[in-house]
Coordinates of C-alpha atoms in Angstrom, one line a residue:
X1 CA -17.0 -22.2 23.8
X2 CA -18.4 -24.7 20.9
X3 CA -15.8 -25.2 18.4
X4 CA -16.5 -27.3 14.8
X5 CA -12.9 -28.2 13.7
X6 CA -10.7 -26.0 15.5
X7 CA -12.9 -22.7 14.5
X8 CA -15.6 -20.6 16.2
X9 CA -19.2 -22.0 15.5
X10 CA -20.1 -18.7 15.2
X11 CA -21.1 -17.9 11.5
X12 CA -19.8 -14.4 10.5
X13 CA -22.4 -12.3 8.4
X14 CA -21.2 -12.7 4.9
X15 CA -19.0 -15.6 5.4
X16 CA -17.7 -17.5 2.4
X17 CA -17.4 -21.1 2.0
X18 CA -14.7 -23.3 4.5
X19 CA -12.0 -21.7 3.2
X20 CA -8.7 -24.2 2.8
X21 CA -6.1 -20.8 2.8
X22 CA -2.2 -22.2 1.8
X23 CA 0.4 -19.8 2.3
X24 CA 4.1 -20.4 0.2
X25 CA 6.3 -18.8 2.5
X26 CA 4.4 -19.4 5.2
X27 CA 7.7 -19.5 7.6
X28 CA 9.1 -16.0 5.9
X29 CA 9.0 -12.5 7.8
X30 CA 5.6 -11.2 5.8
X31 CA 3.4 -14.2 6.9
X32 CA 4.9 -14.3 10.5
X33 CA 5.1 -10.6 11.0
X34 CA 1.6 -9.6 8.8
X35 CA -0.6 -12.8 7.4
X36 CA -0.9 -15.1 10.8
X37 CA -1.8 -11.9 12.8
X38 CA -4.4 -10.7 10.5
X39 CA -5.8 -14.2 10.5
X40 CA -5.9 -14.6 13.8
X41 CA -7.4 -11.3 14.1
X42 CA -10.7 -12.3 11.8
X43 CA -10.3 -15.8 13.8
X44 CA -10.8 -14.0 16.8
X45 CA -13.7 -12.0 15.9
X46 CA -15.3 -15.3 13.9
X47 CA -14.8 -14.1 11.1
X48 CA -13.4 -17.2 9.7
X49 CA -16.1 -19.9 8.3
X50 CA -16.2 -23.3 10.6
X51 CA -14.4 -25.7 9.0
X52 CA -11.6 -23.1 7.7
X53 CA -7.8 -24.7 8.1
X54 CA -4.4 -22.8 7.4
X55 CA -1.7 -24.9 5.5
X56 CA 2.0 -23.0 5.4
X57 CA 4.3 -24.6 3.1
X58 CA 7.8 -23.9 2.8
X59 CA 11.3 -25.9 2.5
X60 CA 11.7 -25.7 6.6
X61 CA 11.8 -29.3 8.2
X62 CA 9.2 -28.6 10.4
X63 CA 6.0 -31.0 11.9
X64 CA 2.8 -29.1 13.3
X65 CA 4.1 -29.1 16.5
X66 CA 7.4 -27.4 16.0
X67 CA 5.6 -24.9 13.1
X68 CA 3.0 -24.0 15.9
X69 CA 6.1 -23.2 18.8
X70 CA 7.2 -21.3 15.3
X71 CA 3.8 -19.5 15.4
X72 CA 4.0 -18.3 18.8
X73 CA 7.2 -17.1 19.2
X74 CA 6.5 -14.5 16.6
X75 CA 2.8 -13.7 17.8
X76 CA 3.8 -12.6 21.1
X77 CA 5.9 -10.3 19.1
X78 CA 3.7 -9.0 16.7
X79 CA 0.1 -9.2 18.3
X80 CA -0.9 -7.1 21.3
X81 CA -0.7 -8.6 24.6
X82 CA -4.4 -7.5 25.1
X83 CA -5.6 -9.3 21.7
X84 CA -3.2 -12.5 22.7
X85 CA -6.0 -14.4 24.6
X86 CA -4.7 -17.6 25.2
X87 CA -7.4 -20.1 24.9
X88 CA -8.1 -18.1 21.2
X89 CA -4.8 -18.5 20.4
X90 CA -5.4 -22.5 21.4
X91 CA -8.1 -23.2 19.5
X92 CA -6.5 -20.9 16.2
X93 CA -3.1 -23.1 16.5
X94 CA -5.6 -26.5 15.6
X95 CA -5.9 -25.1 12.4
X96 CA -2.9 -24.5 11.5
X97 CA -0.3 -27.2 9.5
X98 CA 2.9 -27.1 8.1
X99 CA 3.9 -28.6 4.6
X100 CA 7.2 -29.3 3.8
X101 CA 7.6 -28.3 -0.1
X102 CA 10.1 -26.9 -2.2
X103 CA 8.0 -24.6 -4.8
X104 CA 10.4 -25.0 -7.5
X105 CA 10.1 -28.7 -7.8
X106 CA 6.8 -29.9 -9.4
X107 CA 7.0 -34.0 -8.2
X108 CA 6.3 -32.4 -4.7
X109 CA 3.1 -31.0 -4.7
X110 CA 1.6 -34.3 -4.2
X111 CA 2.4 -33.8 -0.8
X112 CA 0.0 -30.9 -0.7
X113 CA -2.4 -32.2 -2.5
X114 CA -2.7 -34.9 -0.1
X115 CA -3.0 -32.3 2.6
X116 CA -5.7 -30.8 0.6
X117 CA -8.1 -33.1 1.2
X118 CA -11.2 -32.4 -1.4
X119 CA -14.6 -32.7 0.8
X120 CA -16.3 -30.6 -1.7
X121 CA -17.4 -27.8 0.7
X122 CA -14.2 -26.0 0.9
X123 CA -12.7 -23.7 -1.5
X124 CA -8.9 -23.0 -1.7
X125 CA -7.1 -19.5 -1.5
X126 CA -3.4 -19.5 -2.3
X127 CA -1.3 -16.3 -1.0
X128 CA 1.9 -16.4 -3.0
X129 CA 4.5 -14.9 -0.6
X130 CA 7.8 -15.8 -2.4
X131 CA 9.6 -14.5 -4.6
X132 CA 8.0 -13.7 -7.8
X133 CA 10.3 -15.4 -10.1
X134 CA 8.5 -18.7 -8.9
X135 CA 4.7 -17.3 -9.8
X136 CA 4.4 -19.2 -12.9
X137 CA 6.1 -22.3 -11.7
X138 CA 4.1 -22.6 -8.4
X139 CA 0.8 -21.9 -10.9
X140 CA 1.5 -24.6 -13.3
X141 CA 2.3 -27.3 -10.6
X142 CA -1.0 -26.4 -8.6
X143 CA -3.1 -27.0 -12.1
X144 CA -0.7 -30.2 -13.0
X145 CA -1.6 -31.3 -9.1
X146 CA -5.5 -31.0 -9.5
X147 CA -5.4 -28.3 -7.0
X148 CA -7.2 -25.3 -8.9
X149 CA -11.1 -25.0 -10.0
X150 CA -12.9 -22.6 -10.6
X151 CA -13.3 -21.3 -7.3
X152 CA -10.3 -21.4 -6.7
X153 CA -8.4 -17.7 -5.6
X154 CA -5.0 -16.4 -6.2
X155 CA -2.9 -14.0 -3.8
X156 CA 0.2 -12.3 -5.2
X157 CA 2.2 -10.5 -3.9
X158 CA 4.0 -7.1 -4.9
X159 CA 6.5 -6.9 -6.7
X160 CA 5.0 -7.9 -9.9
X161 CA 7.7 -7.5 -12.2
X162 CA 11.0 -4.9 -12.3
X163 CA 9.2 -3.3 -15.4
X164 CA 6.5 -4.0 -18.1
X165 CA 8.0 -6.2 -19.9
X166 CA 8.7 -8.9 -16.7
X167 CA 4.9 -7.7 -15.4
X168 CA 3.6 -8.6 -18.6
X169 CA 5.8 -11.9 -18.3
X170 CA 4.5 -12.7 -14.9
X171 CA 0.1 -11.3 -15.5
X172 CA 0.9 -13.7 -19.2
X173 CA 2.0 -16.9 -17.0
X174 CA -0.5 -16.5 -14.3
X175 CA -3.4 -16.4 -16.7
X176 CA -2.7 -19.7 -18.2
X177 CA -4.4 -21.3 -15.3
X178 CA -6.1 -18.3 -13.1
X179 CA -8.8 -16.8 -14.7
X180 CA -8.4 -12.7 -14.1
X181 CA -11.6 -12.6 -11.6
X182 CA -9.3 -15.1 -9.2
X183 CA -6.5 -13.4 -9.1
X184 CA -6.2 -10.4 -6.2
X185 CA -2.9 -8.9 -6.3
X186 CA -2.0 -7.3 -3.1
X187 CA -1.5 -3.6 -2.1
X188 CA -1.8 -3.0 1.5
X189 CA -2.1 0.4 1.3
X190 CA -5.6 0.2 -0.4
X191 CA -6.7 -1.6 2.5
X192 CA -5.7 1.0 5.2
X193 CA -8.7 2.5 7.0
X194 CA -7.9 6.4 5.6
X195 CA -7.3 5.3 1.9
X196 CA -11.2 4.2 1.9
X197 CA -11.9 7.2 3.9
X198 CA -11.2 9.1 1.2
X199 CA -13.8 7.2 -1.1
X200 CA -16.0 7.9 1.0
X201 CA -15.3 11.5 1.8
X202 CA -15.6 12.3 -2.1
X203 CA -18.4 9.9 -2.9
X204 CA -20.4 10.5 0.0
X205 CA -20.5 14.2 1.0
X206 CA -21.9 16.5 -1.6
X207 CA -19.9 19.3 -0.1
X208 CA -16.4 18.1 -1.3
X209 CA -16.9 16.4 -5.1
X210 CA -18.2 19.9 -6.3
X211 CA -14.4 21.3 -5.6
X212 CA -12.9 18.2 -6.4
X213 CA -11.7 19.7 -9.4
X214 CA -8.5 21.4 -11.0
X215 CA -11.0 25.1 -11.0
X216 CA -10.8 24.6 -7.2
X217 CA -7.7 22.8 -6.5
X218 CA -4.5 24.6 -6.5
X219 CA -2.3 21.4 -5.9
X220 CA -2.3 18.0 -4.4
X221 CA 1.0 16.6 -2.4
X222 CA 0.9 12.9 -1.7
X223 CA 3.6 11.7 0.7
X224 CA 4.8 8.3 1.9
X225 CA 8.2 9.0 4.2
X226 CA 9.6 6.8 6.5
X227 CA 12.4 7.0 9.3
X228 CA 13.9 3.6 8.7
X229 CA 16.6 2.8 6.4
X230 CA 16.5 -0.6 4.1
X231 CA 17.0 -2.8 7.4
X232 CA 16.9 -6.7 6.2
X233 CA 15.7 -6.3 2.5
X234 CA 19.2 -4.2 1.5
X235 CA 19.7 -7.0 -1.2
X236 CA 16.0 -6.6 -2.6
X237 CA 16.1 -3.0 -2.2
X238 CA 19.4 -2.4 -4.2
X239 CA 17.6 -4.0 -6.9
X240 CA 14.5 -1.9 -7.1
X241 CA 14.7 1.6 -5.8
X242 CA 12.2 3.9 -4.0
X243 CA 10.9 4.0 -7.6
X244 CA 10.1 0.6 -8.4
X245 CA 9.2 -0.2 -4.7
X246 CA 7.4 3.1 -3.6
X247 CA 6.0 4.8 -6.3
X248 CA 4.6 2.5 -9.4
X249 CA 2.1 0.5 -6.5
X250 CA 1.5 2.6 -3.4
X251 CA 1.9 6.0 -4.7
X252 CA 0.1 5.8 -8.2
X253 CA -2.3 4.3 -6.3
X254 CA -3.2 7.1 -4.0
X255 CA -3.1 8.9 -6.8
X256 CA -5.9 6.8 -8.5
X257 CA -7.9 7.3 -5.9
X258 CA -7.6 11.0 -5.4
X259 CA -8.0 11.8 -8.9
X260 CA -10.7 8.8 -10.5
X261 CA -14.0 9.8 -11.4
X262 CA -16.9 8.7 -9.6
X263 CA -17.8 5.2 -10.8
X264 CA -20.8 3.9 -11.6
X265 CA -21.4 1.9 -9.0
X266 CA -19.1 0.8 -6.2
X267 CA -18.4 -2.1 -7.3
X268 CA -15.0 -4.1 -8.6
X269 CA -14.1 -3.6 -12.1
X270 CA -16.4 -0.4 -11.8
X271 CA -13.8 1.0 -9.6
X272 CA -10.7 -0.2 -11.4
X273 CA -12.2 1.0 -14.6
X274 CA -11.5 4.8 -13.0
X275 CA -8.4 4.2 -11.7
X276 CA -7.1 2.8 -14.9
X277 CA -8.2 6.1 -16.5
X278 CA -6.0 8.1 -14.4
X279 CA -3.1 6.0 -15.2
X280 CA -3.5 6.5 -19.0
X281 CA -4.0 10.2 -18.3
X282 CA -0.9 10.6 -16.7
X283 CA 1.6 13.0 -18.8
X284 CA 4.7 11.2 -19.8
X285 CA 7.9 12.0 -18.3
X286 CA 11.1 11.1 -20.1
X287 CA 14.0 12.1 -21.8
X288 CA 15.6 15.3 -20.4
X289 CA 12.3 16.2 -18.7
X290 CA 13.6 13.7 -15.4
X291 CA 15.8 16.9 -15.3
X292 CA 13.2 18.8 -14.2
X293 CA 10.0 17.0 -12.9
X294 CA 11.9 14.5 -10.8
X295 CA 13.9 14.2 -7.9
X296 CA 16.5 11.4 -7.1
X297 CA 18.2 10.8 -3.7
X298 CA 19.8 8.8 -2.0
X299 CA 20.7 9.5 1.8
X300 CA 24.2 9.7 3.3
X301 CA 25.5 9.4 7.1
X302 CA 24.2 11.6 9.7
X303 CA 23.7 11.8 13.3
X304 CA 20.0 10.9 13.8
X305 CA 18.6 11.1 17.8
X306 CA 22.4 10.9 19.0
X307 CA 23.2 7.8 17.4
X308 CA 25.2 7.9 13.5
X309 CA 23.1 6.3 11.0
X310 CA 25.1 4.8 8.1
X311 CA 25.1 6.7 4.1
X312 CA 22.6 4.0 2.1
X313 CA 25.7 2.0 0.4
X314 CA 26.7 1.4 3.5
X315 CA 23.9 -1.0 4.8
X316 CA 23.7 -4.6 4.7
X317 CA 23.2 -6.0 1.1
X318 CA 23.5 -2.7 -0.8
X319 CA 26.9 -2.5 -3.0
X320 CA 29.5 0.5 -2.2
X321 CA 29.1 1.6 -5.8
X322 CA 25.3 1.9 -5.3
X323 CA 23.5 4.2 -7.3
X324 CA 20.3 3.2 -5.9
X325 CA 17.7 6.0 -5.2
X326 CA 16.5 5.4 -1.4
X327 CA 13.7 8.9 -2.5
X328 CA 11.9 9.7 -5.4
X329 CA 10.0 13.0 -5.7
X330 CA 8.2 14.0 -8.9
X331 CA 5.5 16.6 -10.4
X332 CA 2.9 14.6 -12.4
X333 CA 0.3 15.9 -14.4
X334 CA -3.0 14.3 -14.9
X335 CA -4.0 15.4 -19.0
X336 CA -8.0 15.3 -18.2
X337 CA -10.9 17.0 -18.4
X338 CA -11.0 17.6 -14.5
X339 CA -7.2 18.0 -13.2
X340 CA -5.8 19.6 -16.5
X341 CA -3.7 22.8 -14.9
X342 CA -3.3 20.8 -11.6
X343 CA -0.1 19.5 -10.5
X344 CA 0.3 16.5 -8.3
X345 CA 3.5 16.4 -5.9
X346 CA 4.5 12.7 -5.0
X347 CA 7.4 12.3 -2.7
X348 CA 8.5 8.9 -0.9
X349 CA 11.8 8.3 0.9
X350 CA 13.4 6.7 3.4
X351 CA 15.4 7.9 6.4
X352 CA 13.7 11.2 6.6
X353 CA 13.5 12.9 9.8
X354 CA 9.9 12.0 10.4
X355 CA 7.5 8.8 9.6
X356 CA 4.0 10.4 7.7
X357 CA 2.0 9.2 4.8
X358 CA -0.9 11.5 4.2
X359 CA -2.5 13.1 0.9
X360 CA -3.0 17.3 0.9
X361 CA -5.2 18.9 -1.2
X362 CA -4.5 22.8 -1.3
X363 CA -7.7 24.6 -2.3
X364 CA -7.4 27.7 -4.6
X365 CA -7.4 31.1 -2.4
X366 CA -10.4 33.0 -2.4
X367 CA -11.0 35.2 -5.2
X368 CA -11.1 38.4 -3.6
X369 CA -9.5 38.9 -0.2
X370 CA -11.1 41.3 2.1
X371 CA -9.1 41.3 4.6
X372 CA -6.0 41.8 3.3
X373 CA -5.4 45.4 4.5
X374 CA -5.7 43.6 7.9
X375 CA -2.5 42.2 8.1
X376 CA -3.9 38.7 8.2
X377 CA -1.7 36.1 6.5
X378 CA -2.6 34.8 3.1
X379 CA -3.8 31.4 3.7
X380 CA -5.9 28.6 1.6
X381 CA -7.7 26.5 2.7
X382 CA -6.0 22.5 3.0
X383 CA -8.0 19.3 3.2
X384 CA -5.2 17.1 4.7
X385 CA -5.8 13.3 4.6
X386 CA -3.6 11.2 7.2
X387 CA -2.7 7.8 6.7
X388 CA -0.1 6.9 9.6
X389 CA 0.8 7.1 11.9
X390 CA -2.2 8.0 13.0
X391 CA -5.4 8.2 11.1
X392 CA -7.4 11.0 10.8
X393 CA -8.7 14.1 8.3
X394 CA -8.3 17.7 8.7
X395 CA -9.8 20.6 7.2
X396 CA -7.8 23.8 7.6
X397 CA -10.1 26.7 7.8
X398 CA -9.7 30.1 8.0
X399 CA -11.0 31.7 11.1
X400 CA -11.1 34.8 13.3
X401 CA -8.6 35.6 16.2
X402 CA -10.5 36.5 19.2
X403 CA -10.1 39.7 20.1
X404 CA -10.2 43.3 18.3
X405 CA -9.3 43.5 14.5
X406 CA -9.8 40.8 12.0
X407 CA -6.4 39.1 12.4
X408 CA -7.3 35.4 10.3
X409 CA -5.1 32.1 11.3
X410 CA -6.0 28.6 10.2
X411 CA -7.7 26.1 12.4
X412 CA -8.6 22.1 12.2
X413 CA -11.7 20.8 11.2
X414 CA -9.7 17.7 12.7
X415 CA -11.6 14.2 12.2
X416 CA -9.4 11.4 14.1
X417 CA -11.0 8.2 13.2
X418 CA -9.8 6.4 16.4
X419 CA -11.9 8.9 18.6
X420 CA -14.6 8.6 16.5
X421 CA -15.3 5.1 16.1
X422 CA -14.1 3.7 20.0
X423 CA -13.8 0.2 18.3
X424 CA -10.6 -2.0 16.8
X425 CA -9.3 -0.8 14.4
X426 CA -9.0 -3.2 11.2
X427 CA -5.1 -3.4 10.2
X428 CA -4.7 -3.2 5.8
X429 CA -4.6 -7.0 5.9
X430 CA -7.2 -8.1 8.0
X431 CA -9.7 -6.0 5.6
X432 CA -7.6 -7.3 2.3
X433 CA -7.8 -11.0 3.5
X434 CA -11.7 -11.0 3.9
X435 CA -12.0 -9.7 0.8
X436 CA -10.1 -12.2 -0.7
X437 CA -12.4 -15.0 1.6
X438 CA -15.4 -12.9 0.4
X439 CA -14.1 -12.9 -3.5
X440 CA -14.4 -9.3 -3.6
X441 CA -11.7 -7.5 -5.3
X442 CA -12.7 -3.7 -5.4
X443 CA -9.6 -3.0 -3.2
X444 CA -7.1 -4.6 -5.5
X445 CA -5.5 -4.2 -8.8
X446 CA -6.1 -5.2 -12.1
X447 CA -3.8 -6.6 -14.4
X448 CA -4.3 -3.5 -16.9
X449 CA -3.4 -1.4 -13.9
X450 CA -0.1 -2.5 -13.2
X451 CA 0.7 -2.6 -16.8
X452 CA -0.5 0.7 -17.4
X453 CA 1.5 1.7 -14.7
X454 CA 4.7 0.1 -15.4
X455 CA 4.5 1.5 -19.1
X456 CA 4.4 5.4 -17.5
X457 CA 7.2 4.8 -15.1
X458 CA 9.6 2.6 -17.6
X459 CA 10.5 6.3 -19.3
X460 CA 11.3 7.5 -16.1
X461 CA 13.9 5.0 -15.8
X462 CA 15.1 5.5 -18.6
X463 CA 15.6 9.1 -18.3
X464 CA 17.5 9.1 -15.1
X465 CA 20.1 6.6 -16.9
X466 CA 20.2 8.9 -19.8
X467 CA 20.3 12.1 -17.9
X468 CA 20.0 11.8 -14.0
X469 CA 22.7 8.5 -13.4
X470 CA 23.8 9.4 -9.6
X471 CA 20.7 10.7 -7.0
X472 CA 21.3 14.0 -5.2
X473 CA 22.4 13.2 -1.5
X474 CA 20.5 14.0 1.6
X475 CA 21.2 13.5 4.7
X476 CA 19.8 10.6 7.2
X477 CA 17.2 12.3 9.6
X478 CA 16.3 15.2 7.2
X479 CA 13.2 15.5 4.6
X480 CA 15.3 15.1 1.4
X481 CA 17.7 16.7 -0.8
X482 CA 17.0 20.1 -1.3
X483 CA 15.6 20.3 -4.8
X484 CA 12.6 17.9 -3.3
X485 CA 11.9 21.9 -2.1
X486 CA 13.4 23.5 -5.2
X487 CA 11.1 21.4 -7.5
X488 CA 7.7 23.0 -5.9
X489 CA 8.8 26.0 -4.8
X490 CA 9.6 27.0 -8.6
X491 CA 5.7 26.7 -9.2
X492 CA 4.9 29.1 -6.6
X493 CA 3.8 26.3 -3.8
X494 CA 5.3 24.9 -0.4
X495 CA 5.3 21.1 1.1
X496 CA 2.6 20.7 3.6
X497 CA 5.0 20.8 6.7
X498 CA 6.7 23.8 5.8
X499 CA 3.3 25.6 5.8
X500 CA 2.3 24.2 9.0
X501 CA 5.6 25.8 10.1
X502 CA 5.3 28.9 8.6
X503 CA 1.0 29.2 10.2

């Protein structure tokens, strides 16, 4: 195997320039557990352009020997024994380095720039995994170091900002030496395999964009639940809030996505255009009207799987007096021309009794029912989008029973992406990291996004301290409080899973 500086001489199609990619944090949990497995991943499968080197810097005393030991102990951990090929993983550890820096303190960054070495063929990338406070002053000593050009790419992390005001703060600092076309901040969710699936299953099949529409759609659910508690990031978490953390990036998001218009072309600022659309069509919520088109929760002890899982203020970090919400559920309105009349169910939380993110589109029932006098069930027809834990779509049809009669029950149209493409699948990063190595920034958002979005969920906020201080409690191992039900039951509808329980 022929190897020009550590990398595979094999040129990927599309490949950008020698890529020089420096991580800040590069010895933290996200760049251990997600960023040096994704880039070995695209290393493996040459993706990377010869000549391509990885720099970590961080305030650990650590030479390149003891940061690649560093490296390995947590690959074994977090990438496949199948994928861990040893002589790949070899010939990947060349290219890694470690530079001791602290990010705060601007006299250091001579050090990197002396690991930068310019041989004018390279281009850098900087993925800012820290803490977001030190955006602007890790910015301003890169420029004052001679480390950013023109070609030079941004990565930054979420969260960006607490509310509009600090996002405004930190897009207002960032764009004093990035230009907006080099920065791509981060949402792992757009890169996941079924969130572009669903681009593609709108934009690309005439049969579905015809009904995409609130004269066909009854109601769309889009749910993000997870079994875990706050684990390690109890001190972050106590801060934010399923809100903050959950629902301004990952779930607005998915709700861009299912409700945008087709764009133009599919292209970058073609598709953010469209998103940003939906986010200034969204229908306020504030003042009493948390009351009644939100949910807040926080979860409480229970015995989950035989073992007792601690009540939220209970966990490492989180203050006994939290009022933290640890799940949001809300009914938003998109005030357009297509989705006017069509509510939109969002619902994230943590310790619920099962691990799903998926999107649900219920279809309107047919307009005259037939076979109603038959005893068969009423039943409409669901297009149901699954993002993980596995990855798949299913369209819920109504078909026959065999046998006499015309008894109806609802069966899959089931897709599962895994069976139907036997090859690797991509994780969210590896696909957001060659985009960022490609310069191509379709799959992540704008400044005017998150601003747009901060500026809807800052009344919400607000609201809840006004009129909604202390969440409802649920408890651990169950799908929420109760009004999570009560709040779309009183329009007539049900959550997916109690359907699929009911059919």
């Amino acid at each position: 195997m022929n190897h020009v500086q550590g990398v595979k001489a094999t040129e990927p199609e599309g490949a950008a320039r020698p890529c020089q990619f420096v991580i800040f944090g590069g010895t933290g949990d996200l760049a251990l557990r997600k960023l040096i497995p994704a880039l070995f991943s695209l290393y493996r499968e040459s993706r990377l352009t010869p000549g391509t080197r990885l720099i970590a810097v961080s305030r650990k005393t650590l030479n390149n020997e003891a940061y690649r030991e560093l490296l390995e102990e947590r690959a074994r951990i977090h990438v496949t024994a199948s994928e861990f090929r040893p002589d790949d993983w070899e010939a990947f550890l060349r290219i890694a380095e470690h530079v001791e820096l602290d990010a705060s303190q601007p006299d250091q960054y001579t050090k990197l720039a002396a690991a930068l070495e310019d041989d004018g063929k390279s281009q850098r990338v900087f993925y800012l995994a820290t803490l977001p406070a030190l955006y602007h002053e890790v910015c301003a000593s890169l420029s004052n170091a001679g480390l950013v050009d023109s070609s030079t790419r941004l990565v930054l992390e979420k969260p960006l900002g607490s509310d509009l005001a600090s996002a405004q703060r930190v897009n207002r600092e960032v764009a004093r030496v990035f230009d907006e076309r080099q920065i791509f901040r981060i949402d792992h969710y757009l890169g996941k395999e079924p969130v572009q699936n669903l681009l593609a299953l709108r934009f690309g099949n005439s049969i579905f964009e015809p009904l995409w529409r609130a004269a066909h759609v009854d109601y769309v659910e889009i749910s993000v639940c997870e079994t875990i508690g706050v684990e390690d990031r109890g001190g972050y978490y106590d801060r934010s809030g399923a809100l903050r953390d959950m629902v301004q990036n990952h779930l607005l998001q998915l709700l861009c996505l299912t409700a945008m218009e087709p764009p133009v072309r599919f292209e970058e600022n073609a598709v953010r255009n469209e998103k940003l659309k939906v986010l200034q069509a969204l229908r306020p919520l504030e003042g009493r009207t948390v009351r009644e088109k939100t949910v807040r929760g926080q979860y409480t002890a229970s015995a989950v799987d035989g073992r007792e899982v601690p009540a939220y203020y209970f966990e490492k970090g989180v203050s006994a007096e939290s009022a933290t919400e640890t799940f949001v559920a809300l009914k938003v309105e998109v005030d357009n021309w297509r989705w006017t009349g069509t509510p939109f169910y969002l619902r994230t939380g943590k310790r619920m009794s099962k691990r799903f993110s998926e999107i649900v589109v219920h279809f309107k029932p047919v307009a005259h029912r037939i076979f109603q006098d038959t005893g068969a069930p009423h039943i409409s027809n669901r297009l149901v989008i699954q993002l993980q834990p596995d990855e798949g779509v299913e369209l819920l049809l109504n078909t026959k029973i065999p046998g006499q009669g015309m008894s109806l029950h609802p069966a899959p149209l089931d897709l599962n992406l895994a069976d139907a493409f036997r090859r690797r699948r991509w994780v969210a990063y590896e696909r957001l990291l060659m985009d960022v190595l490609r310069g191509d920034s379709t799959l992540f958002v704008r400044a005017d996004e998150i601003e747009t979005a901060w500026s809807w969920i800052d009344p919400i906020e607000a609201g809840w301290e006004a009129h909604y201080a202390h969440p409802t409690l649920y408890k651990a191992g169950s799908m929420g409080p109760d009004r999570a039900n009560e709040l779309i039951e009183r329009d007539g509808y049900q959550w997916h899973e109690a359907l699929a329980a009911d059919s």
